[in-house]
Tab-separated table of C-alpha atoms and ligand atoms in Angstrom:
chain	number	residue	atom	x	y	z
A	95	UNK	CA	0.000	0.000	0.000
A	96	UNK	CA	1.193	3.208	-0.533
A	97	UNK	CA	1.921	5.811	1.918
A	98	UNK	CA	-0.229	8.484	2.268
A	99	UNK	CA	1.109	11.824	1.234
A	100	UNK	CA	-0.412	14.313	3.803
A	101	UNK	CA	0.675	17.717	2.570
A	102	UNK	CA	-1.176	16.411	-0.523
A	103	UNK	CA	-4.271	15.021	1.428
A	104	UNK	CA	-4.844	18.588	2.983
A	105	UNK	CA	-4.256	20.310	-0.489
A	106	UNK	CA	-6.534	17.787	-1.719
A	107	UNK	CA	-9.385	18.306	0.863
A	108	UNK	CA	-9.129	21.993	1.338
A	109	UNK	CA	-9.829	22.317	-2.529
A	110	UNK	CA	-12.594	19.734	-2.550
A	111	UNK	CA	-14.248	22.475	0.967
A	112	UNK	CA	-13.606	25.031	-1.689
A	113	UNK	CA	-15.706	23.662	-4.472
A	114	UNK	CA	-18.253	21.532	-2.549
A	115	UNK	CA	-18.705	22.531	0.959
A	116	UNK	CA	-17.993	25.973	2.220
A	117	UNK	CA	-15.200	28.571	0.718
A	118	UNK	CA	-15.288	30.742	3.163
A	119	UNK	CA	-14.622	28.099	5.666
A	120	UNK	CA	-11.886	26.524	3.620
A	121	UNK	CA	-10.269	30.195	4.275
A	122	UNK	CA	-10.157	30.404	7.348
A	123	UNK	CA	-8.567	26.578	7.679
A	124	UNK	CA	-6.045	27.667	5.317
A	125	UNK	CA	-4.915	30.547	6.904
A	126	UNK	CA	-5.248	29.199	10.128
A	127	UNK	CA	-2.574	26.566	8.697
A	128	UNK	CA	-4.705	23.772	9.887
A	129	UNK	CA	-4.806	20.592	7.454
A	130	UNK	CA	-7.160	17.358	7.634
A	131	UNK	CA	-7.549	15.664	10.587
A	132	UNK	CA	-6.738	11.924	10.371
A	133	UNK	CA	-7.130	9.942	13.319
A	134	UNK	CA	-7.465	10.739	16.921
A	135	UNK	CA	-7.071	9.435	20.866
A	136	UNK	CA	-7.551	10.698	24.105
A	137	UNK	CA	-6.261	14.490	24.488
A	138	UNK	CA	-4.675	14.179	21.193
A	139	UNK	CA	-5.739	14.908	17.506
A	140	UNK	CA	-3.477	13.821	14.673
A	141	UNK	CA	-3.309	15.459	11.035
A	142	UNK	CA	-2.853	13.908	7.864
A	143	UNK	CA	0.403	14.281	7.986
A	144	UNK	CA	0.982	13.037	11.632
A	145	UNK	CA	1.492	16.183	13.402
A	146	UNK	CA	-0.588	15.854	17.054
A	147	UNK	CA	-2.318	18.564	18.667
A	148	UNK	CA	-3.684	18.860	22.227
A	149	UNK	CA	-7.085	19.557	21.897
A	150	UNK	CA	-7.912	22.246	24.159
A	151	UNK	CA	-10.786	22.991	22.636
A	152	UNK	CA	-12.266	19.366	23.120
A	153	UNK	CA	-14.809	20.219	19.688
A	154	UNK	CA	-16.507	22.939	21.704
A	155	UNK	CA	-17.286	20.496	25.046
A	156	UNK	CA	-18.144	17.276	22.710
A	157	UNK	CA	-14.571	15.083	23.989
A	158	UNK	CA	-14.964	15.518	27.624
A	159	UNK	CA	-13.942	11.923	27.884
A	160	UNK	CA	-11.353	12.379	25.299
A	161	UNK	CA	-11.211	11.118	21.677
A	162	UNK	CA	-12.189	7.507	21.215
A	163	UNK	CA	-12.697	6.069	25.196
A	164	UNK	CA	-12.482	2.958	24.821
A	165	UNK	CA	-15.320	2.050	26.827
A	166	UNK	CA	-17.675	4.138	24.875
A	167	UNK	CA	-16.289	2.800	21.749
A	168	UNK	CA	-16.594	-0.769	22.868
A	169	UNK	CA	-20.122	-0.349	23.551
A	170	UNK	CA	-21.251	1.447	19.974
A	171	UNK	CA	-19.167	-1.809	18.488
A	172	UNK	CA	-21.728	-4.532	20.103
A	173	UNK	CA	-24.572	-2.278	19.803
A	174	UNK	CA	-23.648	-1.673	16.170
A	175	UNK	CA	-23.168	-5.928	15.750
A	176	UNK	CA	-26.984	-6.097	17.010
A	177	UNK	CA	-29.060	-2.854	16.027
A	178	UNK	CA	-28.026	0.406	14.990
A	179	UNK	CA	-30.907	1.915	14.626
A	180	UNK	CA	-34.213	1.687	15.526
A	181	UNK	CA	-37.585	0.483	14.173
A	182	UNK	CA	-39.484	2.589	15.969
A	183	UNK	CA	-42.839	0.154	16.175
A	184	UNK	CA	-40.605	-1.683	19.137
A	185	UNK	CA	-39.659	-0.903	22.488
A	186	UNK	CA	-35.945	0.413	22.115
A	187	UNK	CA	-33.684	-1.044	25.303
A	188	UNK	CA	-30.457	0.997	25.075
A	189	UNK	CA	-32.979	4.270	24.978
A	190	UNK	CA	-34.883	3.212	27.828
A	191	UNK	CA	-31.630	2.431	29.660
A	192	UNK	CA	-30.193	5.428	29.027
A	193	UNK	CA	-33.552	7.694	30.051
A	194	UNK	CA	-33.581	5.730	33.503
A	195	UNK	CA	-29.911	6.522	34.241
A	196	UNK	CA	-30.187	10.027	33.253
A	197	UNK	CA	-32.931	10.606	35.816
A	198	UNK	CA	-30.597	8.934	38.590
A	199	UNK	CA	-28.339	11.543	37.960
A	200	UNK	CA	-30.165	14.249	37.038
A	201	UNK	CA	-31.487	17.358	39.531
A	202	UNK	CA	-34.417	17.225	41.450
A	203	UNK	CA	-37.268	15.739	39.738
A	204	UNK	CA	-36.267	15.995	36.119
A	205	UNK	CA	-37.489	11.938	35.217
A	206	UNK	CA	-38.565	11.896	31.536
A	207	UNK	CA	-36.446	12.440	28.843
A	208	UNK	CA	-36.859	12.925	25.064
A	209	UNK	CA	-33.941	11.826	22.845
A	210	UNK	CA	-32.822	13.606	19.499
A	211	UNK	CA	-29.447	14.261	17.479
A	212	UNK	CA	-27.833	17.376	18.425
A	213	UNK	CA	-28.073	20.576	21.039
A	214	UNK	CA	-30.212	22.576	19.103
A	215	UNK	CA	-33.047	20.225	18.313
A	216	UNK	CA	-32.703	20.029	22.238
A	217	UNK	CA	-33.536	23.294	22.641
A	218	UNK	CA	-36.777	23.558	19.934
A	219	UNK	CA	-38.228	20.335	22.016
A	220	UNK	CA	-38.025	22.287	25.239
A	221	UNK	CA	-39.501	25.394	23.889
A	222	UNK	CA	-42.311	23.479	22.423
A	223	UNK	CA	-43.151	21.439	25.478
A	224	UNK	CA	-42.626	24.375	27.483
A	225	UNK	CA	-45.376	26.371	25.317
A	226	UNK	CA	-47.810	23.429	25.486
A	227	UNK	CA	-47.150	23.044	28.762
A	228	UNK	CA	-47.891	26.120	30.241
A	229	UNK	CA	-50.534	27.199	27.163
A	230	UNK	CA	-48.354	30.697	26.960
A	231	UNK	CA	-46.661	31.357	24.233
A	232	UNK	CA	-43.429	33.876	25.532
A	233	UNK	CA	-40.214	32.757	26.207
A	234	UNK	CA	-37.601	34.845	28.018
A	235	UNK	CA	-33.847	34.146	27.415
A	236	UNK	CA	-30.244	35.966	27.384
A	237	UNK	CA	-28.243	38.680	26.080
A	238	UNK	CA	-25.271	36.954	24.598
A	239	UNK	CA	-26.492	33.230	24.924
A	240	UNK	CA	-26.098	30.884	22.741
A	241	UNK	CA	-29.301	28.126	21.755
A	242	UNK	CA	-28.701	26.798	18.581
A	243	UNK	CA	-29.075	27.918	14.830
A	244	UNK	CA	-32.340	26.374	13.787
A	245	UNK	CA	-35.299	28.866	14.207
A	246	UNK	CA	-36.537	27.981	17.564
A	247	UNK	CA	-32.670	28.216	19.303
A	248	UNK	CA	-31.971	31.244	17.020
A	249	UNK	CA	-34.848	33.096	18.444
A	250	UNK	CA	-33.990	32.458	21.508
A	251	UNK	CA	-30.092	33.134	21.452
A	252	UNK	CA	-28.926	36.788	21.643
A	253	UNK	CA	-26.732	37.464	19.154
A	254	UNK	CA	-27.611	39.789	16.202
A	255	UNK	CA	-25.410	38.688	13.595
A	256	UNK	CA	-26.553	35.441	13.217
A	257	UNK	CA	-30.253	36.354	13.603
A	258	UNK	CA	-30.238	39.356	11.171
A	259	UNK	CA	-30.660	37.893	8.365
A	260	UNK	CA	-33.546	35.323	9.147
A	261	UNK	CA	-35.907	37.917	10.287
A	262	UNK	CA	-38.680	37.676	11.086
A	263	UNK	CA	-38.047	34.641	13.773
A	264	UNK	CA	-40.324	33.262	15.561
A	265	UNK	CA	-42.770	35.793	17.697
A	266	UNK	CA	-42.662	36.366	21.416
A	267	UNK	CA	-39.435	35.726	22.683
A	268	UNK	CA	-37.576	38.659	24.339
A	269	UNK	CA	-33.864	39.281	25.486
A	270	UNK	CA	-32.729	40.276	29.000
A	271	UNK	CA	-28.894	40.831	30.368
A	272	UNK	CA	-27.871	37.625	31.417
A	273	UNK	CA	-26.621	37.464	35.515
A	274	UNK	CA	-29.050	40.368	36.474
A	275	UNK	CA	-32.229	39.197	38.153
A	276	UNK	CA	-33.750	42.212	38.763
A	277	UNK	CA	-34.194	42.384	34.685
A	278	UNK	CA	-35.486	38.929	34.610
A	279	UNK	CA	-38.426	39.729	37.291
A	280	UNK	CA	-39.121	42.659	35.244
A	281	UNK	CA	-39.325	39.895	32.376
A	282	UNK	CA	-41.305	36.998	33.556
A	283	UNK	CA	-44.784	37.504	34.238
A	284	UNK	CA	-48.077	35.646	33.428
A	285	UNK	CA	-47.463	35.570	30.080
A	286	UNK	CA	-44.257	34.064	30.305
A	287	UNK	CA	-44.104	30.245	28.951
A	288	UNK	CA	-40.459	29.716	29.934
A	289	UNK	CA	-36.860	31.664	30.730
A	290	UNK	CA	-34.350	29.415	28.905
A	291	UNK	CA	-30.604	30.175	30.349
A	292	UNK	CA	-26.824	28.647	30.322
A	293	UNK	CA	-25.666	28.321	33.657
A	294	UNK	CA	-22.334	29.347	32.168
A	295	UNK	CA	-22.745	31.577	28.929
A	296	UNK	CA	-20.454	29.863	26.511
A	297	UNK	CA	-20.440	31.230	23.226
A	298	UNK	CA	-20.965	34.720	24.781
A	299	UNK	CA	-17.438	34.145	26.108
A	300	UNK	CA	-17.430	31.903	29.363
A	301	UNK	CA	-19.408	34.498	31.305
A	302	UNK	CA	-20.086	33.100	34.687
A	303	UNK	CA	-23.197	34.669	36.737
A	304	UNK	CA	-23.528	35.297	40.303
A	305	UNK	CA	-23.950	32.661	42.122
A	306	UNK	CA	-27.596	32.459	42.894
A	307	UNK	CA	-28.701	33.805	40.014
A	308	UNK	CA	-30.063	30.622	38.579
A	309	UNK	CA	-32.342	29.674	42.235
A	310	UNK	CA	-33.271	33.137	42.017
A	311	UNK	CA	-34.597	32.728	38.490
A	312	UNK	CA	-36.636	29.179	39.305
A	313	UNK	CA	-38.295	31.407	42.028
A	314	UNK	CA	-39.130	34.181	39.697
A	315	UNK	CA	-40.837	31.162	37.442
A	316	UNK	CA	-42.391	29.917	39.940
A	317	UNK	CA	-43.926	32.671	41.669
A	318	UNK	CA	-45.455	33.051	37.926
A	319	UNK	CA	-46.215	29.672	36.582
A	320	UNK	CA	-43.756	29.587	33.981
A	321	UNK	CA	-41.374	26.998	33.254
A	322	UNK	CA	-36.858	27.468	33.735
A	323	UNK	CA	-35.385	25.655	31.327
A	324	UNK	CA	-31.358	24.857	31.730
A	325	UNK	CA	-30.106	24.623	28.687
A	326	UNK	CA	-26.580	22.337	29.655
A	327	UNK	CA	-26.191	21.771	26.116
A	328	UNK	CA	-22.276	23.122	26.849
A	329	UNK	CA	-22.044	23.072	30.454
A	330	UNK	CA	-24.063	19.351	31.230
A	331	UNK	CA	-22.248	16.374	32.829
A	332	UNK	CA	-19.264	17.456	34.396
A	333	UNK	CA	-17.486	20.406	32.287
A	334	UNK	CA	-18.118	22.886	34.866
A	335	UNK	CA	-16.425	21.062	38.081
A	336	UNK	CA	-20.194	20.313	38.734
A	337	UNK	CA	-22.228	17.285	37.443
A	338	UNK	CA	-24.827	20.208	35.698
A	339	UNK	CA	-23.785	23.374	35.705
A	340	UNK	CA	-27.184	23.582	37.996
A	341	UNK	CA	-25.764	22.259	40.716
A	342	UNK	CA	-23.529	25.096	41.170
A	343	UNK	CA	-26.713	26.748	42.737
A	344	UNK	CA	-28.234	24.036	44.518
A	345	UNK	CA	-31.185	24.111	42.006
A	346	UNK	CA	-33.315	22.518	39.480
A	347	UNK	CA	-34.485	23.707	36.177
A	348	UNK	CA	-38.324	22.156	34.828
A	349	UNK	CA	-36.500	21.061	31.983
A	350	UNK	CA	-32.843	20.675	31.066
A	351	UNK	CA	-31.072	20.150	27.628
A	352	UNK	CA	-28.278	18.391	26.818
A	353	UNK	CA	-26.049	17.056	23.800
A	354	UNK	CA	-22.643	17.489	23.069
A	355	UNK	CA	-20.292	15.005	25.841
A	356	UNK	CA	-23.557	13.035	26.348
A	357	UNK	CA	-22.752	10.806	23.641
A	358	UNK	CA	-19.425	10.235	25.220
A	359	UNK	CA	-17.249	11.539	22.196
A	360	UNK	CA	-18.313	8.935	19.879
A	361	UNK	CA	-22.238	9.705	18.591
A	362	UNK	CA	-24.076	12.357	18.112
A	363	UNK	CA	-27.695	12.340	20.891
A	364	UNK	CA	-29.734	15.281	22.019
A	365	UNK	CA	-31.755	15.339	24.835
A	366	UNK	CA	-34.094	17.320	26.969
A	367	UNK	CA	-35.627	15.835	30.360
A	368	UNK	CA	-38.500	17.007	31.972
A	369	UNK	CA	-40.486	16.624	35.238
A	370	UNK	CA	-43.675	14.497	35.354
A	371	UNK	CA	-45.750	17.427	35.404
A	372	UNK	CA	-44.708	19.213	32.748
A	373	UNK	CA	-43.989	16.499	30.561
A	374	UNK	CA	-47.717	14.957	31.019
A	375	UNK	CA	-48.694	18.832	30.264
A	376	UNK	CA	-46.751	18.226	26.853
A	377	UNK	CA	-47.318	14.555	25.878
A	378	UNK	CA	-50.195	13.527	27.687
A	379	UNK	CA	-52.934	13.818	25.105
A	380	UNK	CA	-50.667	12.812	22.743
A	381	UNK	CA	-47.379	10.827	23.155
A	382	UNK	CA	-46.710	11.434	19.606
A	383	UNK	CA	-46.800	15.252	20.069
A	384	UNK	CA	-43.270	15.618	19.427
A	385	UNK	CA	-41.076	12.875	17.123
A	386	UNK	CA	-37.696	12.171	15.356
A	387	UNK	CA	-36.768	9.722	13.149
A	388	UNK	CA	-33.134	8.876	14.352
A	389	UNK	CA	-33.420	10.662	18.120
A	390	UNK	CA	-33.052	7.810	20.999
A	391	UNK	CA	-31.234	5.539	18.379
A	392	UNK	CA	-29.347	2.599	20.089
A	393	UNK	CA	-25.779	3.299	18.918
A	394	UNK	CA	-26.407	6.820	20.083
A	395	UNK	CA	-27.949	5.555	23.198
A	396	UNK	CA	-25.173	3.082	23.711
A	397	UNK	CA	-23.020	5.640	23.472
A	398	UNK	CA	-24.515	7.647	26.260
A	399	UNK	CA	-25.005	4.888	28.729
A	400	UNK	CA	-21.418	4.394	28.374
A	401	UNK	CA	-20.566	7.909	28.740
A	402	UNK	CA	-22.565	8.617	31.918
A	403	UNK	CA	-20.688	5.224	33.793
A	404	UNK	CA	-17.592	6.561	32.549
A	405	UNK	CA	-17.834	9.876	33.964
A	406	UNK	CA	-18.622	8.257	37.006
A	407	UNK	CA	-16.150	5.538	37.431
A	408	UNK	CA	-13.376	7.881	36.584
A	409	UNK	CA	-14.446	10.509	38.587
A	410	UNK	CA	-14.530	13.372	35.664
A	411	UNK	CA	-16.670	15.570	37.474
A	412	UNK	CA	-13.975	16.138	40.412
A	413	UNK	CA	-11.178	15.906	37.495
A	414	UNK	CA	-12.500	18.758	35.629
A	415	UNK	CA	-12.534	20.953	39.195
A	416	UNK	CA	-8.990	20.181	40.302
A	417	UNK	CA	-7.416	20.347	36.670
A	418	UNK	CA	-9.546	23.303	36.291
A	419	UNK	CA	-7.916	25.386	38.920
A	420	UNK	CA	-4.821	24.124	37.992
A	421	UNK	CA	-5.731	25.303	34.430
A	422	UNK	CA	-7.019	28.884	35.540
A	423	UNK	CA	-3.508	29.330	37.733
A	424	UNK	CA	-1.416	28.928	34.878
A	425	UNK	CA	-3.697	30.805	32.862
A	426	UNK	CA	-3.605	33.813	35.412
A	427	UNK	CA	0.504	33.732	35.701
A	428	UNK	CA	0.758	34.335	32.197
A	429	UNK	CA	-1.988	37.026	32.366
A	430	UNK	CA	0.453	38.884	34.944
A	431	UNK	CA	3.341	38.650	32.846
A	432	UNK	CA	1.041	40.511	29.740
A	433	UNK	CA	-1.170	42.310	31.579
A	434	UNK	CA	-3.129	45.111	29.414
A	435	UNK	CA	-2.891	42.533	26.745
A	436	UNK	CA	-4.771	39.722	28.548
A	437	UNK	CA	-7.506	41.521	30.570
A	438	UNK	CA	-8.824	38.573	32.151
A	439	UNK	CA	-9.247	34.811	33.049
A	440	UNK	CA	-12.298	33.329	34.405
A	441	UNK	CA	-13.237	29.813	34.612
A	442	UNK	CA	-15.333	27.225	36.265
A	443	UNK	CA	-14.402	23.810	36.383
A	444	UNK	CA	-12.732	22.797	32.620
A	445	UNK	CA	-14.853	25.699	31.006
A	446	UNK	CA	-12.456	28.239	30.706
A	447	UNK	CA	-12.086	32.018	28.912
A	448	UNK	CA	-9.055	33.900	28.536
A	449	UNK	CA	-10.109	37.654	27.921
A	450	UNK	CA	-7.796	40.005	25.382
A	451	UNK	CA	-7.844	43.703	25.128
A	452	UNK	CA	-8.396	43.420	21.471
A	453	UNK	CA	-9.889	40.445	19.294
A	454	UNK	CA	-6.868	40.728	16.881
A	455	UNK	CA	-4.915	39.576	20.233
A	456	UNK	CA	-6.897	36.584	20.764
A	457	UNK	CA	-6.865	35.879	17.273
A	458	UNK	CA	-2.794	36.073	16.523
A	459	UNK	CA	-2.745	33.881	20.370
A	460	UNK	CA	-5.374	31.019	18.783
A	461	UNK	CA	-2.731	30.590	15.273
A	462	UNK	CA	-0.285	31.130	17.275
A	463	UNK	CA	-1.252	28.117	20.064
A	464	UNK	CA	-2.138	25.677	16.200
A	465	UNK	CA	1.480	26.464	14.873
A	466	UNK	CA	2.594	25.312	18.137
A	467	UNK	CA	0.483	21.972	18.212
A	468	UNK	CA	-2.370	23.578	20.643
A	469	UNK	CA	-5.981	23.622	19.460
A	470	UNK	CA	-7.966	26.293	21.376
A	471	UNK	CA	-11.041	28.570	19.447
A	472	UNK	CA	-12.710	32.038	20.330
A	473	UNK	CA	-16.335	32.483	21.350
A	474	UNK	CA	-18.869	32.373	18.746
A	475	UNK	CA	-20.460	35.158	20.220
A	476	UNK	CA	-17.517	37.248	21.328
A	477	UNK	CA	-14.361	37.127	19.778
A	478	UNK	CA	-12.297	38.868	22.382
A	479	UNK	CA	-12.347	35.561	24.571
A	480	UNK	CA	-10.580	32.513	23.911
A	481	UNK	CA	-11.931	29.362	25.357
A	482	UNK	CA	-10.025	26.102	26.671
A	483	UNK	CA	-12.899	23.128	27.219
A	484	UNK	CA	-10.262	19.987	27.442
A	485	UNK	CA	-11.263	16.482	27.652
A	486	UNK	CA	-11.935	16.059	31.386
A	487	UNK	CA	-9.285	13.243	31.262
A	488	UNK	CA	-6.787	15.662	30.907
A	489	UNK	CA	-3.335	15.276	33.318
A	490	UNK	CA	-1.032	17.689	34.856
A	491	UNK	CA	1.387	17.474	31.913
A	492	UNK	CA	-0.768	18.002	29.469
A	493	UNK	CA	-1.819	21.812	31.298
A	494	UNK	CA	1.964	22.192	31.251
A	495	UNK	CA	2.039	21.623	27.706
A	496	UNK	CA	-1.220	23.654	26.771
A	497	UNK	CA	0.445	26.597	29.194
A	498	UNK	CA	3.886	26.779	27.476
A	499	UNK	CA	1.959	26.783	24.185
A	500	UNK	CA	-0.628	30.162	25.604
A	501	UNK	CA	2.784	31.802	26.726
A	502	UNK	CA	5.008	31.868	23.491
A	503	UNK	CA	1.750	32.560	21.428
A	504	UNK	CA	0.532	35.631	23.946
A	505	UNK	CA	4.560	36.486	23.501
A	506	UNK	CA	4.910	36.117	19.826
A	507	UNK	CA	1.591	38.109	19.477
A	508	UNK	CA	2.259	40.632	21.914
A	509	UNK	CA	5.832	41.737	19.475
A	510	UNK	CA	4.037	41.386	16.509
A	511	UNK	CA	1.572	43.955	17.584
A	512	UNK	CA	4.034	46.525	19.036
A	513	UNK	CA	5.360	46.037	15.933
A	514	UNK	CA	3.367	46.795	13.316
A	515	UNK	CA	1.465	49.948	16.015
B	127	LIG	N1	-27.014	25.316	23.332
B	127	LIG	C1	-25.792	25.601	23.794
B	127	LIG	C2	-25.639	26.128	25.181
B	127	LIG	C3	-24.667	25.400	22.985
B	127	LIG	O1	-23.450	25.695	23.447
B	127	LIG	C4	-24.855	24.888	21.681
B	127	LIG	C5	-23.676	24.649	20.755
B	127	LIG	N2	-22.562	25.398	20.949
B	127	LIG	C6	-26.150	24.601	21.252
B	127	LIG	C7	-27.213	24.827	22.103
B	127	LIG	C8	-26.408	24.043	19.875
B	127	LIG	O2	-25.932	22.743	19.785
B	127	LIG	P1	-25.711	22.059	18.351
B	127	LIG	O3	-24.593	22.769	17.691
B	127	LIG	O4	-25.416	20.617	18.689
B	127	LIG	O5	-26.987	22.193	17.613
C-alpha cells in the first residue's frame, strides 16, 4: 500500500471544501494553517500528515472523555453488531436504559427524557413542550447566549449577527442581560411560557453569573407559573467542576437540555428531560406530540449509557474541578506577565475564557497556540475571549504543555503587535 502523502491530502481536501462545501470556511482553515484531521485518541488529535495537537478545545465540550474512550467505543461496536438503529414500532432497550440513568443523575425531579441528534433540536423540544405546557406562548432568554441555529434556538439566542438575516423569527421571545435578576423579574410575568438560560454563557465568552442567580430565576418562574429551562447543552455532565452546571446553585431547572459530551465523544444524541408534570402537560394527550426519526437511536444511546458510567467511574466531574484550577492558575501567571494585553481569566471547572484587550490579540494567540500543536477557538459570540474546554481526562502534563503553548503565542503576538502599532 502506498503511503499516504499528507501535505497532498490537505491540499486535496481543502480544494474539494472550496468547491463543494464551504469557501469561506476553507479560508479560514487555510490561513489558520490547519490541514485534515486523520485519526485521533484521548487528548490528542493527529493530522494527515501526523502532526498531534492537544485539543484544548475538546470540539466545543463534545470530547470531555477524550477522543475515542475505549469504553464508549466498545459499547457502539456490540450495539452496532446487534441494532443500529431503531424500528421505531418496538420498544428500544439501550434508549430506555439510558432515560432511567439520566434521571438517577439528574437534579431534582427531572425523570422523563426525550432523545434527538444534536443541542439545538434540544432546545426547539423544550420550547415546544414548554409552550404546550404552560398554554403561553413567551419565552424569556439571554443577552449573549447561545441556543442553537435552527429557528426555535436562534430566536432564543442573543446574538444579532446570526439572527439578522432570518428575520422575522419566531414571535414572542424577548432578550434580558444575562446574571441580572432584577431584569429577569421585570421579564417573567403571566405571560411568560419559559426563561431558557446557560448556567455558564459559553459562546458569549465563558461568562459566569452570580452565584444564585439561577435559584433566584426558578423562584421568579415559579412565583409566575412559567417553566426554567437549563439549557446544559455546553455546560451538562461534568465540564463545569459540577455534574450540571445547575448544581452550582443548589437548584433545578423544569426542563434541562443536553447534547454534546452526552454521547461520550463517539455519537451524536440530544436530549431534553423534563419533570412528570410538565412532561404529562406536553405529551399527555398525545405521546406522539413531538417525534424524530433517528433521536433515541441505540448506537447513540449506547453511546450515552457508556458515557454517563464513565464519567462516574473515573471521577470526571472532580477531574474537571482540580485540573480546572490548575488550568485557571497557569492561565492567570501568564496574564500577569502581559497584563493590558490579557484583561482577564475566568473559569469554572474545565470551562475556561481567557479575555484580550483586542480580538486581533486573541486571534494572533489562537494561530499562534495551532502552529505550536495547541488547538484552542474564540467564542462564537464574542471574539475577544478565547476558550479552553479539554477532555476532562486531561493530566497535569498536558496543562503544562497547553500553558507553554498560551505563553510563546501571547509572547509572539504581543511583538508582533508593538510592531506593526
Ligand atoms: N445550546 C448551547 C448552550 C450550545 O453551546 C450549543 C452549541 N454550541 C447549542 C445549544 C447548539 O448545539 P448544536 O450545535 O449541537 O446544535
Amino acid at each position: 500500500m502506498q503511503p499516504i502523502d499528507g501535505e497532498r491530502l490537505n491540499e486535496e481536501v481543502a480544494d474539494l471544501y472550496s468547491e463543494y462545501l464551504n469557501p469561506g470556511l476553507a479560508k479560514v482553515f487555510r490561513f489558520a494553517g490547519l490541514g485534515v484531521e486523520s485519526r485521533a485518541e484521548g487528548c490528542y488529535v493527529y493530522d494527515a500528515t501526523g502532526r498531534r495537537f492537544l485539543d484544548c478545545l475538546g470540539g466545543y465540550g463534545v470530547f470531555s472523555l477524550g477522543h475515542r474512550h475505549p469504553a464508549v467505543v466498545q459499547s457502539v461496536k456490540d450495539q452496532l453488531d446487534r441494532m443500529p438503529l431503531p424500528s421505531k414500532i418496538m420498544f428500544n432497550e439501550p434508549q430506555a436504559r439510558l432515560a432511567a440513568k439520566l434521571a438517577q443523575v439528574l437534579p431534582g425531579d427531572l425523570q422523563y427524557t426525550f432523545f434527538c441528534n444534536s443541542g439545538t433540536e434540544a432546545v426547539e423540544g423544550a420550547l415546544k413542550i414548554a409552550r404546550k405546557a404552560t398554554g403561553r406562548t413567551r419565552i424569556v432568554s439571554t443577552l449573549g447566549s447561545y441556543h442553537g441555529k435552527t429557528f426555535g434556538g436562534l430566536s432564543a439566542s442573543g446574538r444579532e449577527v446570526y439572527k439578522k438575516p432570518f428575520l422575522p423569527l419566531l414571535p414572542d421571545f424577548e432578550q434580558v442581560p444575562f446574571g441580572d435578576l432584577s431584569a429577569a423579574e421585570t421579564a417573567i410575568d403571566e405571560k411568560t411560557a419559559a426563561f431558557i438560560v446557560e448556567p455558564v454563557q459559553g459562546e458569549g465568552g465563558i461568562l459566569i453569573p452570580p452565584a444564585g442567580y439561577l435559584r433566584g430565576l426558578r423562584h421568579l418562574c415559579d412565583r409566575h407559573g412559567a417553566l426554567l429551562i437549563a439549557d446544559e447543552v455546553q455546560t451538562g455532565l461534568g465540564r463545569t467542576g459540577f455534574m450540571f452546571g445547575v448544581d452550582r446553585d443548589g437548584v433545578a431547572p423544569h426542563i434541562i437540555t443536553l447534547a454534546k459530551c452526552l454521547g461520550g465523544g463517539v455519537m451524536p444524541i440530544g436530549a431534553f428531560s423534563s419533570t412528570p408534570a410538565t412532561w404529562d402537560a406536553a405529551f399527555g394527550d398525545n405521546p406522539l406530540i413531538h417525534t424524530s426519526t433517528f433521536g433515541g437511536n441505540q448506537l447513540a444511546c449506547a453511546a450515552g449509557l457508556a458515557a454517563l458510567n464513565v464519567i462516574e467511574s473515573e471521577g470526571l466531574v472532580e477531574r474537571s474541578r482540580t485540573m480546572g484550577q490548575l488550568l485557571v492558575e497557569r492561565l492567570r501567571a501568564i496574564q500577569d506577565k502581559f497584563n493590558g494585553f490579557i484583561t482577564d481569566v475566568r473559569g469554572l471547572g474545565l470551562m475556561i475564557g481567557v479575555e484580550f484587550a483586542e480580538p486581533d490579540y486573541g486571534e494572533l494567540t489562537v494561530t499562534g497556540m495551532i502552529q505550536r500543536g495547541v488547538i484552542a477557538a474564540y467564542t462564537l459570540n464574542n471574539p475577544k475571549v478565547i476558550r479552553f474546554e479539554p477532555p476532562l481526562i486531561i493530566t497535569e502534563s498536558h496543562i503544562d504543555e497547553a500553558a507553554r503553548a498560551v505563553e510563546e503565542s501571547v509572547l509572539a503576538a504581543q511583538e508582533l503587535v508593538v510592531s506593526i502599532a
